[in-house]
């Protein structure tokens, strides 16, 4: 039987022959392919090892550490701000400069933690963000959560001014700030863990969402005790829940996706 030499050489090799490597021109180099090994794939960079992300985290932690000596007095009043609806405040109650500074630090902390968790949620949802964009995205998300916090303060102040007196409105705003301060400490561990352990992102984000919901429930319960006077006021309270507590959260979630798509495009 005459052999067909018009076929490529590799099809004429016996099945027990070692495969050989082929160069760019299709010529055999005489080197067996398996001796070259397997080409390594590039490992994805973890957000926790990104220098820009680490700078954001370190700056947040330094703000907290430099004000730690003032936290003892702040936490003494935080429990009262969370639960108390006393109509006549204590004569010694009042905001000091240290308390205001601590509150600003804790607001920055909770906004940064929420931004990191939202960022991890976007990665978990399948949005591909280049490593060089990690700090930019987290920084913009932190700014977005801070704007959301300020808008909430404005909305709660307006609602308190319209539907209750100055004392009730002040108690309501103090309760909101107290829940945010507590939430900042509760979200700190999940936010730091998700940067270095992305495989546990789903569990950590679920725990963080549960903590956020619990903080909201505490705040809503205090608001109900302040605003509820009769049955018609219950209707206003339900409208408040829909317009201030539910719809804005969904808008922030959708806005985060839109922001990432805009940055990547």
PDB file of N, CA and C in Angstrom, residues 33-119:
ATOM      1  N   UNK A  33       6.396  18.487  23.466  1.00  0.00           N
ATOM      2  CA  UNK A  33       5.525  19.516  24.021  1.00  0.00           C
ATOM      3  C   UNK A  33       5.388  19.414  25.528  1.00  0.00           C
ATOM      4  N   UNK A  34       5.320  18.180  26.052  1.00  0.00           N
ATOM      5  CA  UNK A  34       5.096  18.046  27.482  1.00  0.00           C
ATOM      6  C   UNK A  34       6.318  18.476  28.301  1.00  0.00           C
ATOM      7  N   UNK A  35       7.517  18.535  27.679  1.00  0.00           N
ATOM      8  CA  UNK A  35       8.710  18.968  28.410  1.00  0.00           C
ATOM      9  C   UNK A  35       8.716  20.474  28.637  1.00  0.00           C
ATOM     10  N   UNK A  36       7.892  21.222  27.902  1.00  0.00           N
ATOM     11  CA  UNK A  36       7.817  22.672  28.072  1.00  0.00           C
ATOM     12  C   UNK A  36       6.935  23.076  29.235  1.00  0.00           C
ATOM     13  N   UNK A  37       6.178  22.139  29.796  1.00  0.00           N
ATOM     14  CA  UNK A  37       5.317  22.458  30.919  1.00  0.00           C
ATOM     15  C   UNK A  37       4.016  23.110  30.478  1.00  0.00           C
ATOM     16  N   UNK A  38       3.269  23.563  31.450  1.00  0.00           N
ATOM     17  CA  UNK A  38       1.980  24.209  31.208  1.00  0.00           C
ATOM     18  C   UNK A  38       2.114  25.696  31.508  1.00  0.00           C
ATOM     19  N   UNK A  39       1.637  26.512  30.606  1.00  0.00           N
ATOM     20  CA  UNK A  39       1.722  27.956  30.805  1.00  0.00           C
ATOM     21  C   UNK A  39       0.859  28.373  31.990  1.00  0.00           C
ATOM     22  N   UNK A  40       1.427  29.217  32.828  1.00  0.00           N
ATOM     23  CA  UNK A  40       0.731  29.655  34.047  1.00  0.00           C
ATOM     24  C   UNK A  40      -0.269  30.754  33.730  1.00  0.00           C
ATOM     25  N   UNK A  41      -1.426  30.677  34.358  1.00  0.00           N
ATOM     26  CA  UNK A  41      -2.435  31.716  34.225  1.00  0.00           C
ATOM     27  C   UNK A  41      -2.188  32.817  35.250  1.00  0.00           C
ATOM     28  N   UNK A  42      -2.490  34.030  34.879  1.00  0.00           N
ATOM     29  CA  UNK A  42      -2.309  35.163  35.785  1.00  0.00           C
ATOM     30  C   UNK A  42      -3.329  35.100  36.920  1.00  0.00           C
ATOM     31  N   UNK A  43      -2.836  35.141  38.149  1.00  0.00           N
ATOM     32  CA  UNK A  43      -3.730  35.098  39.300  1.00  0.00           C
ATOM     33  C   UNK A  43      -4.415  36.444  39.474  1.00  0.00           C
ATOM     34  N   UNK A  44      -5.714  36.454  39.750  1.00  0.00           N
ATOM     35  CA  UNK A  44      -6.401  37.731  39.957  1.00  0.00           C
ATOM     36  C   UNK A  44      -5.895  38.417  41.218  1.00  0.00           C
ATOM     37  N   UNK A  45      -5.754  39.728  41.139  1.00  0.00           N
ATOM     38  CA  UNK A  45      -5.263  40.502  42.282  1.00  0.00           C
ATOM     39  C   UNK A  45      -6.378  40.693  43.302  1.00  0.00           C
ATOM     40  N   UNK A  46      -6.100  40.358  44.549  1.00  0.00           N
ATOM     41  CA  UNK A  46      -7.076  40.547  45.606  1.00  0.00           C
ATOM     42  C   UNK A  46      -7.182  42.035  45.947  1.00  0.00           C
ATOM     43  N   UNK A  47      -8.385  42.523  46.215  1.00  0.00           N
ATOM     44  CA  UNK A  47      -8.519  43.952  46.563  1.00  0.00           C
ATOM     45  C   UNK A  47      -7.706  44.335  47.794  1.00  0.00           C
ATOM     46  N   UNK A  48      -7.538  43.395  48.737  1.00  0.00           N
ATOM     47  CA  UNK A  48      -6.807  43.714  49.947  1.00  0.00           C
ATOM     48  C   UNK A  48      -5.327  43.940  49.730  1.00  0.00           C
ATOM     49  N   UNK A  49      -4.776  43.479  48.591  1.00  0.00           N
ATOM     50  CA  UNK A  49      -3.355  43.663  48.294  1.00  0.00           C
ATOM     51  C   UNK A  49      -3.127  44.829  47.334  1.00  0.00           C
ATOM     52  N   UNK A  50      -4.166  45.539  46.988  1.00  0.00           N
ATOM     53  CA  UNK A  50      -4.027  46.714  46.134  1.00  0.00           C
ATOM     54  C   UNK A  50      -3.572  47.899  46.990  1.00  0.00           C
ATOM     55  N   UNK A  51      -2.522  48.578  46.561  1.00  0.00           N
ATOM     56  CA  UNK A  51      -1.946  49.657  47.367  1.00  0.00           C
ATOM     57  C   UNK A  51      -2.929  50.810  47.565  1.00  0.00           C
ATOM     58  N   UNK A  52      -3.699  51.131  46.541  1.00  0.00           N
ATOM     59  CA  UNK A  52      -4.665  52.215  46.676  1.00  0.00           C
ATOM     60  C   UNK A  52      -5.773  51.888  47.663  1.00  0.00           C
ATOM     61  N   UNK A  53      -6.260  50.643  47.602  1.00  0.00           N
ATOM     62  CA  UNK A  53      -7.293  50.221  48.546  1.00  0.00           C
ATOM     63  C   UNK A  53      -6.744  50.204  49.966  1.00  0.00           C
ATOM     64  N   UNK A  54      -5.504  49.739  50.135  1.00  0.00           N
ATOM     65  CA  UNK A  54      -4.897  49.739  51.454  1.00  0.00           C
ATOM     66  C   UNK A  54      -4.742  51.146  52.007  1.00  0.00           C
ATOM     67  N   UNK A  55      -4.434  52.107  51.160  1.00  0.00           N
ATOM     68  CA  UNK A  55      -4.333  53.503  51.621  1.00  0.00           C
ATOM     69  C   UNK A  55      -5.675  54.003  52.152  1.00  0.00           C
ATOM     70  N   UNK A  56      -6.767  53.647  51.471  1.00  0.00           N
ATOM     71  CA  UNK A  56      -8.088  54.053  51.940  1.00  0.00           C
ATOM     72  C   UNK A  56      -8.405  53.418  53.286  1.00  0.00           C
ATOM     73  N   UNK A  57      -8.111  52.123  53.426  1.00  0.00           N
ATOM     74  CA  UNK A  57      -8.393  51.417  54.677  1.00  0.00           C
ATOM     75  C   UNK A  57      -7.539  51.971  55.814  1.00  0.00           C
ATOM     76  N   UNK A  58      -6.250  52.200  55.562  1.00  0.00           N
ATOM     77  CA  UNK A  58      -5.356  52.707  56.612  1.00  0.00           C
ATOM     78  C   UNK A  58      -5.780  54.109  57.043  1.00  0.00           C
ATOM     79  N   UNK A  59      -6.158  54.962  56.091  1.00  0.00           N
ATOM     80  CA  UNK A  59      -6.612  56.303  56.448  1.00  0.00           C
ATOM     81  C   UNK A  59      -7.865  56.246  57.325  1.00  0.00           C
ATOM     82  N   UNK A  60      -8.780  55.343  56.997  1.00  0.00           N
ATOM     83  CA  UNK A  60      -9.998  55.193  57.809  1.00  0.00           C
ATOM     84  C   UNK A  60      -9.650  54.717  59.215  1.00  0.00           C
ATOM     85  N   UNK A  61      -8.759  53.734  59.331  1.00  0.00           N
ATOM     86  CA  UNK A  61      -8.399  53.205  60.647  1.00  0.00           C
ATOM     87  C   UNK A  61      -7.639  54.233  61.477  1.00  0.00           C
ATOM     88  N   UNK A  62      -6.801  55.043  60.845  1.00  0.00           N
ATOM     89  CA  UNK A  62      -6.076  56.074  61.585  1.00  0.00           C
ATOM     90  C   UNK A  62      -7.025  57.121  62.151  1.00  0.00           C
ATOM     91  N   UNK A  63      -8.053  57.477  61.398  1.00  0.00           N
ATOM     92  CA  UNK A  63      -9.050  58.420  61.910  1.00  0.00           C
ATOM     93  C   UNK A  63      -9.730  57.870  63.155  1.00  0.00           C
ATOM     94  N   UNK A  64     -10.038  56.569  63.127  1.00  0.00           N
ATOM     95  CA  UNK A  64     -10.689  55.941  64.277  1.00  0.00           C
ATOM     96  C   UNK A  64      -9.732  55.870  65.469  1.00  0.00           C
ATOM     97  N   UNK A  65      -8.473  55.489  65.222  1.00  0.00           N
ATOM     98  CA  UNK A  65      -7.510  55.316  66.311  1.00  0.00           C
ATOM     99  C   UNK A  65      -7.186  56.642  66.979  1.00  0.00           C
ATOM    100  N   UNK A  66      -7.040  57.709  66.222  1.00  0.00           N
ATOM    101  CA  UNK A  66      -6.671  59.000  66.800  1.00  0.00           C
ATOM    102  C   UNK A  66      -7.779  59.586  67.675  1.00  0.00           C
ATOM    103  N   UNK A  67      -9.000  59.077  67.543  1.00  0.00           N
ATOM    104  CA  UNK A  67     -10.110  59.591  68.348  1.00  0.00           C
ATOM    105  C   UNK A  67     -10.601  58.581  69.374  1.00  0.00           C
ATOM    106  N   UNK A  68      -9.851  57.491  69.582  1.00  0.00           N
ATOM    107  CA  UNK A  68     -10.332  56.424  70.456  1.00  0.00           C
ATOM    108  C   UNK A  68     -10.440  56.883  71.906  1.00  0.00           C
ATOM    109  N   UNK A  69      -9.630  57.846  72.334  1.00  0.00           N
ATOM    110  CA  UNK A  69      -9.661  58.272  73.729  1.00  0.00           C
ATOM    111  C   UNK A  69     -10.950  59.017  74.074  1.00  0.00           C
ATOM    112  N   UNK A  70     -11.676  59.489  73.067  1.00  0.00           N
ATOM    113  CA  UNK A  70     -12.914  60.223  73.319  1.00  0.00           C
ATOM    114  C   UNK A  70     -14.154  59.343  73.225  1.00  0.00           C
ATOM    115  N   UNK A  71     -13.980  58.046  72.920  1.00  0.00           N
ATOM    116  CA  UNK A  71     -15.137  57.195  72.686  1.00  0.00           C
ATOM    117  C   UNK A  71     -15.885  56.812  73.956  1.00  0.00           C
ATOM    118  N   UNK A  72     -15.212  56.818  75.114  1.00  0.00           N
ATOM    119  CA  UNK A  72     -15.867  56.370  76.351  1.00  0.00           C
ATOM    120  C   UNK A  72     -17.093  57.220  76.647  1.00  0.00           C
ATOM    121  N   UNK A  73     -16.936  58.549  76.594  1.00  0.00           N
ATOM    122  CA  UNK A  73     -18.070  59.429  76.859  1.00  0.00           C
ATOM    123  C   UNK A  73     -19.134  59.322  75.776  1.00  0.00           C
ATOM    124  N   UNK A  74     -18.690  59.084  74.540  1.00  0.00           N
ATOM    125  CA  UNK A  74     -19.647  59.001  73.437  1.00  0.00           C
ATOM    126  C   UNK A  74     -20.546  57.778  73.581  1.00  0.00           C
ATOM    127  N   UNK A  75     -19.972  56.636  73.962  1.00  0.00           N
ATOM    128  CA  UNK A  75     -20.761  55.408  74.070  1.00  0.00           C
ATOM    129  C   UNK A  75     -21.697  55.426  75.280  1.00  0.00           C
ATOM    130  N   UNK A  76     -21.429  56.292  76.243  1.00  0.00           N
ATOM    131  CA  UNK A  76     -22.341  56.401  77.380  1.00  0.00           C
ATOM    132  C   UNK A  76     -23.695  56.970  76.955  1.00  0.00           C
ATOM    133  N   UNK A  77     -23.668  57.859  75.987  1.00  0.00           N
ATOM    134  CA  UNK A  77     -24.913  58.489  75.528  1.00  0.00           C
ATOM    135  C   UNK A  77     -25.509  57.800  74.304  1.00  0.00           C
ATOM    136  N   UNK A  78     -24.743  56.902  73.643  1.00  0.00           N
ATOM    137  CA  UNK A  78     -25.247  56.305  72.418  1.00  0.00           C
ATOM    138  C   UNK A  78     -26.433  55.385  72.686  1.00  0.00           C
ATOM    139  N   UNK A  79     -26.382  54.608  73.772  1.00  0.00           N
ATOM    140  CA  UNK A  79     -27.503  53.725  74.094  1.00  0.00           C
ATOM    141  C   UNK A  79     -28.767  54.513  74.374  1.00  0.00           C
ATOM    142  N   UNK A  80     -28.608  55.670  75.037  1.00  0.00           N
ATOM    143  CA  UNK A  80     -29.773  56.513  75.292  1.00  0.00           C
ATOM    144  C   UNK A  80     -30.315  57.092  73.995  1.00  0.00           C
ATOM    145  N   UNK A  81     -29.437  57.489  73.098  1.00  0.00           N
ATOM    146  CA  UNK A  81     -29.879  58.015  71.809  1.00  0.00           C
ATOM    147  C   UNK A  81     -30.566  56.957  70.956  1.00  0.00           C
ATOM    148  N   UNK A  82     -30.189  55.698  71.139  1.00  0.00           N
ATOM    149  CA  UNK A  82     -30.812  54.633  70.367  1.00  0.00           C
ATOM    150  C   UNK A  82     -32.249  54.367  70.788  1.00  0.00           C
ATOM    151  N   UNK A  83     -32.529  54.443  72.089  1.00  0.00           N
ATOM    152  CA  UNK A  83     -33.807  53.955  72.599  1.00  0.00           C
ATOM    153  C   UNK A  83     -34.672  55.025  73.257  1.00  0.00           C
ATOM    154  N   UNK A  84     -34.089  56.073  73.779  1.00  0.00           N
ATOM    155  CA  UNK A  84     -34.843  57.026  74.581  1.00  0.00           C
ATOM    156  C   UNK A  84     -35.742  57.905  73.712  1.00  0.00           C
ATOM    157  N   UNK A  85     -36.971  58.099  74.189  1.00  0.00           N
ATOM    158  CA  UNK A  85     -37.905  59.040  73.558  1.00  0.00           C
ATOM    159  C   UNK A  85     -38.444  59.997  74.614  1.00  0.00           C
ATOM    160  N   UNK A  86     -37.627  60.300  75.605  1.00  0.00           N
ATOM    161  CA  UNK A  86     -38.038  61.181  76.687  1.00  0.00           C
ATOM    162  C   UNK A  86     -38.321  62.572  76.133  1.00  0.00           C
ATOM    163  N   UNK A  87     -39.489  63.120  76.491  1.00  0.00           N
ATOM    164  CA  UNK A  87     -39.894  64.408  75.951  1.00  0.00           C
ATOM    165  C   UNK A  87     -39.071  65.560  76.514  1.00  0.00           C
ATOM    166  N   UNK A  88     -38.667  65.455  77.771  1.00  0.00           N
ATOM    167  CA  UNK A  88     -37.894  66.528  78.378  1.00  0.00           C
ATOM    168  C   UNK A  88     -36.447  66.062  78.521  1.00  0.00           C
ATOM    169  N   UNK A  89     -35.516  66.625  77.746  1.00  0.00           N
ATOM    170  CA  UNK A  89     -34.140  66.154  77.818  1.00  0.00           C
ATOM    171  C   UNK A  89     -33.458  66.574  79.112  1.00  0.00           C
ATOM    172  N   UNK A  90     -32.387  65.877  79.440  1.00  0.00           N
ATOM    173  CA  UNK A  90     -31.607  66.202  80.624  1.00  0.00           C
ATOM    174  C   UNK A  90     -30.963  67.571  80.456  1.00  0.00           C
ATOM    175  N   UNK A  91     -30.855  68.312  81.550  1.00  0.00           N
ATOM    176  CA  UNK A  91     -30.273  69.652  81.483  1.00  0.00           C
ATOM    177  C   UNK A  91     -28.798  69.607  81.109  1.00  0.00           C
ATOM    178  N   UNK A  92     -28.154  68.458  81.321  1.00  0.00           N
ATOM    179  CA  UNK A  92     -26.736  68.341  81.025  1.00  0.00           C
ATOM    180  C   UNK A  92     -26.473  67.731  79.651  1.00  0.00           C
ATOM    181  N   UNK A  93     -27.545  67.395  78.941  1.00  0.00           N
ATOM    182  CA  UNK A  93     -27.368  66.852  77.593  1.00  0.00           C
ATOM    183  C   UNK A  93     -26.960  67.952  76.639  1.00  0.00           C
ATOM    184  N   UNK A  94     -26.138  67.600  75.698  1.00  0.00           N
ATOM    185  CA  UNK A  94     -25.721  68.574  74.696  1.00  0.00           C
ATOM    186  C   UNK A  94     -24.545  68.036  73.912  1.00  0.00           C
ATOM    187  N   UNK A  95     -24.338  68.611  72.744  1.00  0.00           N
ATOM    188  CA  UNK A  95     -23.260  68.170  71.880  1.00  0.00           C
ATOM    189  C   UNK A  95     -22.000  68.949  72.209  1.00  0.00           C
ATOM    190  N   UNK A  96     -20.923  68.234  72.454  1.00  0.00           N
ATOM    191  CA  UNK A  96     -19.628  68.848  72.655  1.00  0.00           C
ATOM    192  C   UNK A  96     -18.829  68.754  71.363  1.00  0.00           C
ATOM    193  N   UNK A  97     -17.693  69.455  71.341  1.00  0.00           N
ATOM    194  CA  UNK A  97     -16.856  69.425  70.148  1.00  0.00           C
ATOM    195  C   UNK A  97     -16.306  68.031  69.902  1.00  0.00           C
ATOM    196  N   UNK A  98     -15.911  67.340  70.984  1.00  0.00           N
ATOM    197  CA  UNK A  98     -15.386  65.993  70.839  1.00  0.00           C
ATOM    198  C   UNK A  98     -16.449  65.040  70.302  1.00  0.00           C
ATOM    199  N   UNK A  99     -17.676  65.182  70.792  1.00  0.00           N
ATOM    200  CA  UNK A  99     -18.749  64.302  70.327  1.00  0.00           C
ATOM    201  C   UNK A  99     -19.033  64.523  68.849  1.00  0.00           C
ATOM    202  N   UNK A 100     -19.033  65.771  68.426  1.00  0.00           N
ATOM    203  CA  UNK A 100     -19.263  66.056  67.011  1.00  0.00           C
ATOM    204  C   UNK A 100     -18.140  65.493  66.147  1.00  0.00           C
ATOM    205  N   UNK A 101     -16.889  65.631  66.604  1.00  0.00           N
ATOM    206  CA  UNK A 101     -15.766  65.096  65.840  1.00  0.00           C
ATOM    207  C   UNK A 101     -15.820  63.580  65.751  1.00  0.00           C
ATOM    208  N   UNK A 102     -16.169  62.918  66.843  1.00  0.00           N
ATOM    209  CA  UNK A 102     -16.289  61.459  66.827  1.00  0.00           C
ATOM    210  C   UNK A 102     -17.390  61.029  65.870  1.00  0.00           C
ATOM    211  N   UNK A 103     -18.495  61.760  65.863  1.00  0.00           N
ATOM    212  CA  UNK A 103     -19.598  61.406  64.984  1.00  0.00           C
ATOM    213  C   UNK A 103     -19.185  61.526  63.518  1.00  0.00           C
ATOM    214  N   UNK A 104     -18.419  62.565  63.192  1.00  0.00           N
ATOM    215  CA  UNK A 104     -17.940  62.729  61.816  1.00  0.00           C
ATOM    216  C   UNK A 104     -17.027  61.568  61.431  1.00  0.00           C
ATOM    217  N   UNK A 105     -16.133  61.176  62.347  1.00  0.00           N
ATOM    218  CA  UNK A 105     -15.225  60.052  62.082  1.00  0.00           C
ATOM    219  C   UNK A 105     -16.003  58.764  61.865  1.00  0.00           C
ATOM    220  N   UNK A 106     -17.000  58.516  62.702  1.00  0.00           N
ATOM    221  CA  UNK A 106     -17.770  57.283  62.591  1.00  0.00           C
ATOM    222  C   UNK A 106     -18.632  57.267  61.323  1.00  0.00           C
ATOM    223  N   UNK A 107     -19.093  58.434  60.900  1.00  0.00           N
ATOM    224  CA  UNK A 107     -19.848  58.500  59.647  1.00  0.00           C
ATOM    225  C   UNK A 107     -18.935  58.156  58.468  1.00  0.00           C
ATOM    226  N   UNK A 108     -17.705  58.687  58.485  1.00  0.00           N
ATOM    227  CA  UNK A 108     -16.746  58.346  57.430  1.00  0.00           C
ATOM    228  C   UNK A 108     -16.450  56.849  57.448  1.00  0.00           C
ATOM    229  N   UNK A 109     -16.344  56.282  58.648  1.00  0.00           N
ATOM    230  CA  UNK A 109     -16.066  54.847  58.756  1.00  0.00           C
ATOM    231  C   UNK A 109     -17.196  54.012  58.190  1.00  0.00           C
ATOM    232  N   UNK A 110     -18.438  54.323  58.537  1.00  0.00           N
ATOM    233  CA  UNK A 110     -19.553  53.510  58.050  1.00  0.00           C
ATOM    234  C   UNK A 110     -19.713  53.675  56.544  1.00  0.00           C
ATOM    235  N   UNK A 111     -19.450  54.882  56.015  1.00  0.00           N
ATOM    236  CA  UNK A 111     -19.555  55.080  54.567  1.00  0.00           C
ATOM    237  C   UNK A 111     -18.481  54.281  53.832  1.00  0.00           C
ATOM    238  N   UNK A 112     -17.249  54.265  54.377  1.00  0.00           N
ATOM    239  CA  UNK A 112     -16.174  53.492  53.743  1.00  0.00           C
ATOM    240  C   UNK A 112     -16.457  51.998  53.805  1.00  0.00           C
ATOM    241  N   UNK A 113     -16.956  51.527  54.938  1.00  0.00           N
ATOM    242  CA  UNK A 113     -17.270  50.093  55.058  1.00  0.00           C
ATOM    243  C   UNK A 113     -18.393  49.700  54.103  1.00  0.00           C
ATOM    244  N   UNK A 114     -19.426  50.517  54.017  1.00  0.00           N
ATOM    245  CA  UNK A 114     -20.512  50.222  53.081  1.00  0.00           C
ATOM    246  C   UNK A 114     -20.015  50.234  51.640  1.00  0.00           C
ATOM    247  N   UNK A 115     -19.107  51.177  51.323  1.00  0.00           N
ATOM    248  CA  UNK A 115     -18.569  51.235  49.965  1.00  0.00           C
ATOM    249  C   UNK A 115     -17.769  49.979  49.630  1.00  0.00           C
ATOM    250  N   UNK A 116     -16.958  49.500  50.568  1.00  0.00           N
ATOM    251  CA  UNK A 116     -16.179  48.275  50.333  1.00  0.00           C
ATOM    252  C   UNK A 116     -17.100  47.079  50.129  1.00  0.00           C
ATOM    253  N   UNK A 117     -18.154  46.985  50.922  1.00  0.00           N
ATOM    254  CA  UNK A 117     -19.081  45.866  50.782  1.00  0.00           C
ATOM    255  C   UNK A 117     -19.861  45.945  49.472  1.00  0.00           C
ATOM    256  N   UNK A 118     -20.264  47.140  49.077  1.00  0.00           N
ATOM    257  CA  UNK A 118     -20.945  47.297  47.783  1.00  0.00           C
ATOM    258  C   UNK A 118     -19.991  46.931  46.644  1.00  0.00           C
ATOM    259  N   UNK A 119     -18.737  47.363  46.759  1.00  0.00           N
ATOM    260  CA  UNK A 119     -17.724  47.027  45.760  1.00  0.00           C
ATOM    261  C   UNK A 119     -17.557  45.510  45.644  1.00  0.00           C
TER     262      UNK A 119
END
